[in-house]
Amino acid sequence: MMSFRSTFLFLIIAWAGILKAQEIKYIDLSSASQRTELRHPPAPQSDCKNCLGAGSGGTGVPDGASDHRDPHALGIYLWRVTPTEINPTVPFEVEFKVLNTGTAPIELPVSLHLSDLQPSDESVAFSYFSLALVVRAVDETQKTEAAYIGFVQLYGSPDHSETMLVLRPGEWIRVGARVKFPTWPSEPLSARLRADFWLRKNTFHPHPGGHFSETRNLYPNDTPTPFVAVRLLPPVSDLPKH
């Protein structure tokens, strides 16, 4: 039989573990108007009527993959989805739990506003991190991933320390958001929603008349999390008539 002293020590250790696993921050995107526009210098004046303009630039995204030996890992949970009958014309409410499931601390962006990270001099290049919290719908009958993806994003930069947050193993943040799928089924569809994420380092290069963005995907390991059963509805005009 376990002695009183052993039981007491066990409870102390267990309680310490509970204290370590805790919510660090709640971020509410559901009613926020995010500022994400970035500035660039104006295009120079030119008398050339048939010249090609500088344009708005483009984006480069190198690909890669996670490494199971990496001690960094995230689990993105769908803690709440409302309603579970999703009308494509109305954003639905989602609450994400972003949990550090790895064995090492991980730093994440937590700011709503990308525009606030840009230097006052619009001609200066700058880097920032972005975290997209993604909802994917999977067709329950076909067991294949349907083309229904919605997401919200958070931003941060080490130059603005308040926009980055270190999560230690077992710690998490909650993010409330309103998500909308850009496409929808032509008939009612039973689906499973699962959460995903894209963590990226971005560099914005402005130039007169446009910009170029470099994006590098970061690959902490992705811990599988439970799905949420929902029903996707087509627009009212697409419903079968009786």
PDB file of C-alpha atoms in Angstrom:
ATOM      1  CA  MET A   1       0.000   0.000   0.000  1.00  0.00           C
ATOM      2  CA  MET A   2       1.228   3.494  -0.858  1.00  0.00           C
ATOM      3  CA  SER A   3       2.300   5.428   2.235  1.00  0.00           C
ATOM      4  CA  PHE A   4       0.915   8.827   3.092  1.00  0.00           C
ATOM      5  CA  ARG A   5       4.263  10.429   2.237  1.00  0.00           C
ATOM      6  CA  SER A   6       4.352   8.711  -1.190  1.00  0.00           C
ATOM      7  CA  THR A   7       0.757   9.711  -1.893  1.00  0.00           C
ATOM      8  CA  PHE A   8       1.493  13.308  -0.927  1.00  0.00           C
ATOM      9  CA  LEU A   9       4.546  13.464  -3.210  1.00  0.00           C
ATOM     10  CA  PHE A  10       2.541  11.927  -6.060  1.00  0.00           C
ATOM     11  CA  LEU A  11      -0.172  14.565  -5.683  1.00  0.00           C
ATOM     12  CA  ILE A  12       2.405  17.366  -5.625  1.00  0.00           C
ATOM     13  CA  ILE A  13       3.979  16.100  -8.865  1.00  0.00           C
ATOM     14  CA  ALA A  14       0.580  15.645 -10.529  1.00  0.00           C
ATOM     15  CA  TRP A  15      -0.518  19.119  -9.468  1.00  0.00           C
ATOM     16  CA  ALA A  16       2.711  20.602 -10.840  1.00  0.00           C
ATOM     17  CA  GLY A  17       1.951  18.934 -14.188  1.00  0.00           C
ATOM     18  CA  ILE A  18      -1.554  20.395 -14.212  1.00  0.00           C
ATOM     19  CA  LEU A  19      -0.183  23.858 -13.492  1.00  0.00           C
ATOM     20  CA  LYS A  20       2.271  23.552 -16.379  1.00  0.00           C
ATOM     21  CA  ALA A  21      -0.520  22.648 -18.807  1.00  0.00           C
ATOM     22  CA  GLN A  22      -2.467  25.869 -19.003  1.00  0.00           C
ATOM     23  CA  GLU A  23      -4.082  28.419 -21.254  1.00  0.00           C
ATOM     24  CA  ILE A  24      -1.792  31.406 -21.817  1.00  0.00           C
ATOM     25  CA  LYS A  25      -3.926  33.718 -23.944  1.00  0.00           C
ATOM     26  CA  TYR A  26      -7.331  34.118 -25.569  1.00  0.00           C
ATOM     27  CA  ILE A  27      -7.530  35.965 -28.897  1.00  0.00           C
ATOM     28  CA  ASP A  28     -10.896  37.047 -30.284  1.00  0.00           C
ATOM     29  CA  LEU A  29     -10.952  37.465 -34.063  1.00  0.00           C
ATOM     30  CA  SER A  30     -14.696  36.933 -34.375  1.00  0.00           C
ATOM     31  CA  SER A  31     -15.642  40.607 -34.372  1.00  0.00           C
ATOM     32  CA  ALA A  32     -12.295  42.158 -35.291  1.00  0.00           C
ATOM     33  CA  SER A  33     -11.578  44.081 -38.461  1.00  0.00           C
ATOM     34  CA  GLN A  34      -8.012  43.056 -39.204  1.00  0.00           C
ATOM     35  CA  ARG A  35      -5.592  45.516 -40.804  1.00  0.00           C
ATOM     36  CA  THR A  36      -3.507  43.565 -43.313  1.00  0.00           C
ATOM     37  CA  GLU A  37      -2.758  46.038 -46.124  1.00  0.00           C
ATOM     38  CA  LEU A  38       0.934  46.750 -46.742  1.00  0.00           C
ATOM     39  CA  ARG A  39       2.288  49.904 -48.379  1.00  0.00           C
ATOM     40  CA  HIS A  40       4.855  50.424 -51.137  1.00  0.00           C
ATOM     41  CA  PRO A  41       6.333  53.559 -52.738  1.00  0.00           C
ATOM     42  CA  PRO A  42       4.315  55.048 -55.593  1.00  0.00           C
ATOM     43  CA  ALA A  43       5.323  54.247 -59.150  1.00  0.00           C
ATOM     44  CA  PRO A  44       7.574  56.885 -60.735  1.00  0.00           C
ATOM     45  CA  GLN A  45       6.000  59.261 -63.222  1.00  0.00           C
ATOM     46  CA  SER A  46       6.714  58.332 -66.817  1.00  0.00           C
ATOM     47  CA  ASP A  47       5.976  59.764 -70.234  1.00  0.00           C
ATOM     48  CA  CYS A  48       6.132  56.312 -71.836  1.00  0.00           C
ATOM     49  CA  LYS A  49       2.576  55.426 -72.890  1.00  0.00           C
ATOM     50  CA  ASN A  50       3.239  51.842 -73.988  1.00  0.00           C
ATOM     51  CA  CYS A  51       5.716  50.730 -71.315  1.00  0.00           C
ATOM     52  CA  LEU A  52       4.935  47.838 -69.000  1.00  0.00           C
ATOM     53  CA  GLY A  53       4.304  48.982 -65.449  1.00  0.00           C
ATOM     54  CA  ALA A  54       6.238  47.840 -62.408  1.00  0.00           C
ATOM     55  CA  GLY A  55       3.267  45.764 -61.301  1.00  0.00           C
ATOM     56  CA  SER A  56       2.362  44.613 -57.840  1.00  0.00           C
ATOM     57  CA  GLY A  57       4.988  41.863 -57.756  1.00  0.00           C
ATOM     58  CA  GLY A  58       4.491  38.288 -56.716  1.00  0.00           C
ATOM     59  CA  THR A  59       5.132  35.690 -54.052  1.00  0.00           C
ATOM     60  CA  GLY A  60       7.634  32.842 -53.783  1.00  0.00           C
ATOM     61  CA  VAL A  61       6.866  29.860 -51.519  1.00  0.00           C
ATOM     62  CA  PRO A  62       9.567  27.169 -51.230  1.00  0.00           C
ATOM     63  CA  ASP A  63       8.209  23.762 -50.204  1.00  0.00           C
ATOM     64  CA  GLY A  64       9.481  21.340 -47.576  1.00  0.00           C
ATOM     65  CA  ALA A  65       8.357  18.804 -44.980  1.00  0.00           C
ATOM     66  CA  SER A  66       8.345  18.198 -41.239  1.00  0.00           C
ATOM     67  CA  ASP A  67      10.979  16.082 -39.468  1.00  0.00           C
ATOM     68  CA  HIS A  68       9.760  13.636 -36.814  1.00  0.00           C
ATOM     69  CA  ARG A  69      12.983  14.264 -34.871  1.00  0.00           C
ATOM     70  CA  ASP A  70      12.100  17.952 -34.482  1.00  0.00           C
ATOM     71  CA  PRO A  71      11.095  18.596 -30.836  1.00  0.00           C
ATOM     72  CA  HIS A  72       8.679  21.333 -31.974  1.00  0.00           C
ATOM     73  CA  ALA A  73       5.066  20.269 -32.536  1.00  0.00           C
ATOM     74  CA  LEU A  74       1.592  21.798 -32.549  1.00  0.00           C
ATOM     75  CA  GLY A  75      -1.864  20.300 -32.130  1.00  0.00           C
ATOM     76  CA  ILE A  76      -4.735  22.451 -33.429  1.00  0.00           C
ATOM     77  CA  TYR A  77      -8.082  21.489 -31.878  1.00  0.00           C
ATOM     78  CA  LEU A  78     -11.564  22.550 -32.911  1.00  0.00           C
ATOM     79  CA  TRP A  79     -12.933  23.208 -29.436  1.00  0.00           C
ATOM     80  CA  ARG A  80     -16.220  24.626 -30.670  1.00  0.00           C
ATOM     81  CA  VAL A  81     -17.993  24.876 -34.022  1.00  0.00           C
ATOM     82  CA  THR A  82     -21.319  26.769 -34.208  1.00  0.00           C
ATOM     83  CA  PRO A  83     -23.608  25.915 -35.905  1.00  0.00           C
ATOM     84  CA  THR A  84     -22.954  22.359 -37.053  1.00  0.00           C
ATOM     85  CA  GLU A  85     -25.294  22.869 -40.024  1.00  0.00           C
ATOM     86  CA  ILE A  86     -23.206  25.276 -42.049  1.00  0.00           C
ATOM     87  CA  ASN A  87     -24.845  27.743 -44.420  1.00  0.00           C
ATOM     88  CA  PRO A  88     -22.350  28.816 -47.127  1.00  0.00           C
ATOM     89  CA  THR A  89     -23.640  32.383 -47.171  1.00  0.00           C
ATOM     90  CA  VAL A  90     -22.947  32.943 -43.456  1.00  0.00           C
ATOM     91  CA  PRO A  91     -19.583  32.634 -41.637  1.00  0.00           C
ATOM     92  CA  PHE A  92     -19.616  30.002 -38.906  1.00  0.00           C
ATOM     93  CA  GLU A  93     -18.018  30.382 -35.491  1.00  0.00           C
ATOM     94  CA  VAL A  94     -14.935  28.366 -34.598  1.00  0.00           C
ATOM     95  CA  GLU A  95     -12.845  28.235 -31.461  1.00  0.00           C
ATOM     96  CA  PHE A  96      -9.329  26.888 -31.982  1.00  0.00           C
ATOM     97  CA  LYS A  97      -7.077  25.498 -29.269  1.00  0.00           C
ATOM     98  CA  VAL A  98      -3.430  25.855 -30.313  1.00  0.00           C
ATOM     99  CA  LEU A  99      -1.463  23.469 -28.081  1.00  0.00           C
ATOM    100  CA  ASN A 100       2.289  22.985 -27.885  1.00  0.00           C
ATOM    101  CA  THR A 101       2.431  19.191 -28.130  1.00  0.00           C
ATOM    102  CA  GLY A 102       6.200  19.081 -28.555  1.00  0.00           C
ATOM    103  CA  THR A 103       9.041  18.841 -26.050  1.00  0.00           C
ATOM    104  CA  ALA A 104      10.545  22.286 -26.721  1.00  0.00           C
ATOM    105  CA  PRO A 105       9.168  25.837 -26.452  1.00  0.00           C
ATOM    106  CA  ILE A 106       7.765  27.288 -29.674  1.00  0.00           C
ATOM    107  CA  GLU A 107       7.291  30.964 -30.550  1.00  0.00           C
ATOM    108  CA  LEU A 108       4.099  31.950 -32.365  1.00  0.00           C
ATOM    109  CA  PRO A 109       2.696  35.187 -33.823  1.00  0.00           C
ATOM    110  CA  VAL A 110      -0.376  36.478 -31.962  1.00  0.00           C
ATOM    111  CA  SER A 111      -1.176  39.910 -33.459  1.00  0.00           C
ATOM    112  CA  LEU A 112      -4.378  40.620 -35.377  1.00  0.00           C
ATOM    113  CA  HIS A 113      -2.866  43.356 -37.527  1.00  0.00           C
ATOM    114  CA  LEU A 114      -0.174  42.846 -40.158  1.00  0.00           C
ATOM    115  CA  SER A 115      -0.179  46.546 -41.105  1.00  0.00           C
ATOM    116  CA  ASP A 116       1.138  47.503 -37.653  1.00  0.00           C
ATOM    117  CA  LEU A 117       4.342  45.529 -38.267  1.00  0.00           C
ATOM    118  CA  GLN A 118       5.432  47.512 -41.336  1.00  0.00           C
ATOM    119  CA  PRO A 119       8.136  50.153 -40.751  1.00  0.00           C
ATOM    120  CA  SER A 120       7.079  53.783 -41.112  1.00  0.00           C
ATOM    121  CA  ASP A 121       9.349  54.021 -44.169  1.00  0.00           C
ATOM    122  CA  GLU A 122       7.303  52.222 -46.827  1.00  0.00           C
ATOM    123  CA  SER A 123      10.414  51.598 -48.962  1.00  0.00           C
ATOM    124  CA  VAL A 124      12.084  49.370 -46.342  1.00  0.00           C
ATOM    125  CA  ALA A 125      11.812  45.570 -46.589  1.00  0.00           C
ATOM    126  CA  PHE A 126      10.765  43.750 -43.430  1.00  0.00           C
ATOM    127  CA  SER A 127      10.136  40.209 -42.209  1.00  0.00           C
ATOM    128  CA  TYR A 128       7.276  38.815 -40.157  1.00  0.00           C
ATOM    129  CA  PHE A 129       5.756  35.499 -39.108  1.00  0.00           C
ATOM    130  CA  SER A 130       2.233  34.359 -39.925  1.00  0.00           C
ATOM    131  CA  LEU A 131       0.130  31.575 -38.443  1.00  0.00           C
ATOM    132  CA  ALA A 132      -2.905  30.442 -40.422  1.00  0.00           C
ATOM    133  CA  LEU A 133      -5.477  28.441 -38.449  1.00  0.00           C
ATOM    134  CA  VAL A 134      -7.216  26.291 -41.010  1.00  0.00           C
ATOM    135  CA  VAL A 135     -10.536  24.421 -41.125  1.00  0.00           C
ATOM    136  CA  ARG A 136     -10.773  21.636 -43.706  1.00  0.00           C
ATOM    137  CA  ALA A 137     -13.959  19.746 -44.587  1.00  0.00           C
ATOM    138  CA  VAL A 138     -13.682  16.052 -45.476  1.00  0.00           C
ATOM    139  CA  ASP A 139     -16.570  14.252 -47.177  1.00  0.00           C
ATOM    140  CA  GLU A 140     -17.779  11.549 -44.743  1.00  0.00           C
ATOM    141  CA  THR A 141     -19.049   9.267 -47.501  1.00  0.00           C
ATOM    142  CA  GLN A 142     -16.076   9.461 -49.874  1.00  0.00           C
ATOM    143  CA  LYS A 143     -13.432   9.728 -47.130  1.00  0.00           C
ATOM    144  CA  THR A 144     -11.639  12.199 -49.364  1.00  0.00           C
ATOM    145  CA  GLU A 145     -10.753  15.798 -48.648  1.00  0.00           C
ATOM    146  CA  ALA A 146     -13.275  18.060 -50.292  1.00  0.00           C
ATOM    147  CA  ALA A 147     -12.355  21.467 -51.668  1.00  0.00           C
ATOM    148  CA  TYR A 148     -13.750  23.279 -48.639  1.00  0.00           C
ATOM    149  CA  ILE A 149     -11.041  25.174 -46.784  1.00  0.00           C
ATOM    150  CA  GLY A 150     -11.333  28.298 -44.656  1.00  0.00           C
ATOM    151  CA  PHE A 151      -8.768  29.992 -42.438  1.00  0.00           C
ATOM    152  CA  VAL A 152      -7.833  33.008 -40.352  1.00  0.00           C
ATOM    153  CA  GLN A 153      -4.359  34.398 -39.730  1.00  0.00           C
ATOM    154  CA  LEU A 154      -2.271  35.889 -36.934  1.00  0.00           C
ATOM    155  CA  TYR A 155       0.921  37.903 -37.445  1.00  0.00           C
ATOM    156  CA  GLY A 156       4.016  38.805 -35.483  1.00  0.00           C
ATOM    157  CA  SER A 157       7.575  40.080 -35.596  1.00  0.00           C
ATOM    158  CA  PRO A 158      10.474  39.906 -33.119  1.00  0.00           C
ATOM    159  CA  ASP A 159      10.848  43.664 -33.714  1.00  0.00           C
ATOM    160  CA  HIS A 160       7.485  44.012 -31.939  1.00  0.00           C
ATOM    161  CA  SER A 161       7.902  41.710 -28.948  1.00  0.00           C
ATOM    162  CA  GLU A 162       4.255  42.042 -27.895  1.00  0.00           C
ATOM    163  CA  THR A 163       3.200  40.362 -31.159  1.00  0.00           C
ATOM    164  CA  MET A 164       5.072  37.093 -30.450  1.00  0.00           C
ATOM    165  CA  LEU A 165       4.331  34.564 -27.716  1.00  0.00           C
ATOM    166  CA  VAL A 166       6.395  31.627 -26.473  1.00  0.00           C
ATOM    167  CA  LEU A 167       4.368  28.496 -25.702  1.00  0.00           C
ATOM    168  CA  ARG A 168       6.108  25.983 -23.487  1.00  0.00           C
ATOM    169  CA  PRO A 169       5.257  22.272 -23.774  1.00  0.00           C
ATOM    170  CA  GLY A 170       1.690  21.704 -22.579  1.00  0.00           C
ATOM    171  CA  GLU A 171       0.678  25.367 -22.885  1.00  0.00           C
ATOM    172  CA  TRP A 172      -1.912  26.643 -25.325  1.00  0.00           C
ATOM    173  CA  ILE A 173      -3.765  29.662 -26.660  1.00  0.00           C
ATOM    174  CA  ARG A 174      -7.423  29.837 -27.690  1.00  0.00           C
ATOM    175  CA  VAL A 175      -8.544  31.744 -30.770  1.00  0.00           C
ATOM    176  CA  GLY A 176     -12.171  32.609 -31.474  1.00  0.00           C
ATOM    177  CA  ALA A 177     -12.934  33.315 -35.130  1.00  0.00           C
ATOM    178  CA  ARG A 178     -15.562  33.421 -37.852  1.00  0.00           C
ATOM    179  CA  VAL A 179     -14.679  31.289 -40.878  1.00  0.00           C
ATOM    180  CA  LYS A 180     -16.284  31.033 -44.288  1.00  0.00           C
ATOM    181  CA  PHE A 181     -15.668  28.520 -47.077  1.00  0.00           C
ATOM    182  CA  PRO A 182     -15.163  30.143 -50.519  1.00  0.00           C
ATOM    183  CA  THR A 183     -16.823  27.138 -52.226  1.00  0.00           C
ATOM    184  CA  TRP A 184     -19.704  24.887 -51.202  1.00  0.00           C
ATOM    185  CA  PRO A 185     -21.475  21.679 -52.279  1.00  0.00           C
ATOM    186  CA  SER A 186     -24.346  21.577 -54.750  1.00  0.00           C
ATOM    187  CA  GLU A 187     -26.340  19.328 -52.390  1.00  0.00           C
ATOM    188  CA  PRO A 188     -26.340  18.737 -48.605  1.00  0.00           C
ATOM    189  CA  LEU A 189     -23.181  16.959 -47.504  1.00  0.00           C
ATOM    190  CA  SER A 190     -22.202  15.211 -44.274  1.00  0.00           C
ATOM    191  CA  ALA A 191     -18.624  16.152 -43.528  1.00  0.00           C
ATOM    192  CA  ARG A 192     -15.915  16.035 -40.919  1.00  0.00           C
ATOM    193  CA  LEU A 193     -14.136  19.236 -40.005  1.00  0.00           C
ATOM    194  CA  ARG A 194     -10.540  19.005 -38.937  1.00  0.00           C
ATOM    195  CA  ALA A 195      -8.090  21.717 -37.982  1.00  0.00           C
ATOM    196  CA  ASP A 196      -4.735  22.392 -39.591  1.00  0.00           C
ATOM    197  CA  PHE A 197      -2.138  25.169 -39.601  1.00  0.00           C
ATOM    198  CA  TRP A 198       0.410  26.929 -41.797  1.00  0.00           C
ATOM    199  CA  LEU A 199       3.303  28.549 -39.951  1.00  0.00           C
ATOM    200  CA  ARG A 200       5.434  30.780 -42.196  1.00  0.00           C
ATOM    201  CA  LYS A 201       8.207  33.342 -42.204  1.00  0.00           C
ATOM    202  CA  ASN A 202       7.562  36.087 -44.745  1.00  0.00           C
ATOM    203  CA  THR A 203       9.662  38.922 -46.136  1.00  0.00           C
ATOM    204  CA  PHE A 204       7.981  41.865 -47.831  1.00  0.00           C
ATOM    205  CA  HIS A 205      10.113  43.695 -50.413  1.00  0.00           C
ATOM    206  CA  PRO A 206       8.463  46.964 -51.514  1.00  0.00           C
ATOM    207  CA  HIS A 207       9.572  48.789 -54.626  1.00  0.00           C
ATOM    208  CA  PRO A 208       8.195  51.786 -56.524  1.00  0.00           C
ATOM    209  CA  GLY A 209       4.813  50.771 -57.869  1.00  0.00           C
ATOM    210  CA  GLY A 210       4.665  47.308 -56.314  1.00  0.00           C
ATOM    211  CA  HIS A 211       6.252  44.656 -54.133  1.00  0.00           C
ATOM    212  CA  PHE A 212       7.577  41.114 -53.974  1.00  0.00           C
ATOM    213  CA  SER A 213       6.982  38.734 -51.069  1.00  0.00           C
ATOM    214  CA  GLU A 214       9.133  35.771 -50.055  1.00  0.00           C
ATOM    215  CA  THR A 215       7.423  33.106 -47.970  1.00  0.00           C
ATOM    216  CA  ARG A 216       9.163  30.208 -46.240  1.00  0.00           C
ATOM    217  CA  ASN A 217       7.056  27.446 -44.738  1.00  0.00           C
ATOM    218  CA  LEU A 218       8.061  26.300 -41.259  1.00  0.00           C
ATOM    219  CA  TYR A 219       7.353  22.698 -40.356  1.00  0.00           C
ATOM    220  CA  PRO A 220       6.850  21.897 -36.682  1.00  0.00           C
ATOM    221  CA  ASN A 221       5.294  18.447 -36.393  1.00  0.00           C
ATOM    222  CA  ASP A 222       1.508  18.343 -36.704  1.00  0.00           C
ATOM    223  CA  THR A 223      -0.230  16.354 -33.959  1.00  0.00           C
ATOM    224  CA  PRO A 224      -3.514  14.743 -35.140  1.00  0.00           C
ATOM    225  CA  THR A 225      -6.611  16.003 -33.314  1.00  0.00           C
ATOM    226  CA  PRO A 226     -10.286  14.894 -33.239  1.00  0.00           C
ATOM    227  CA  PHE A 227     -12.685  15.909 -36.002  1.00  0.00           C
ATOM    228  CA  VAL A 228     -16.083  17.583 -35.643  1.00  0.00           C
ATOM    229  CA  ALA A 229     -19.069  16.174 -37.556  1.00  0.00           C
ATOM    230  CA  VAL A 230     -21.055  18.815 -39.471  1.00  0.00           C
ATOM    231  CA  ARG A 231     -23.473  19.135 -42.360  1.00  0.00           C
ATOM    232  CA  LEU A 232     -22.620  21.459 -45.233  1.00  0.00           C
ATOM    233  CA  LEU A 233     -25.637  23.013 -46.924  1.00  0.00           C
ATOM    234  CA  PRO A 234     -25.769  24.388 -50.470  1.00  0.00           C
ATOM    235  CA  PRO A 235     -27.103  27.895 -51.137  1.00  0.00           C
ATOM    236  CA  VAL A 236     -30.888  28.062 -50.863  1.00  0.00           C
ATOM    237  CA  SER A 237     -31.224  28.443 -54.632  1.00  0.00           C
ATOM    238  CA  ASP A 238     -29.363  25.131 -55.151  1.00  0.00           C
ATOM    239  CA  LEU A 239     -31.572  23.039 -52.886  1.00  0.00           C
ATOM    240  CA  PRO A 240     -33.770  20.504 -54.726  1.00  0.00           C
ATOM    241  CA  LYS A 241     -37.354  21.664 -55.228  1.00  0.00           C
ATOM    242  CA  HIS A 242     -40.239  19.423 -54.178  1.00  0.00           C
TER     243      HIS A 242
END
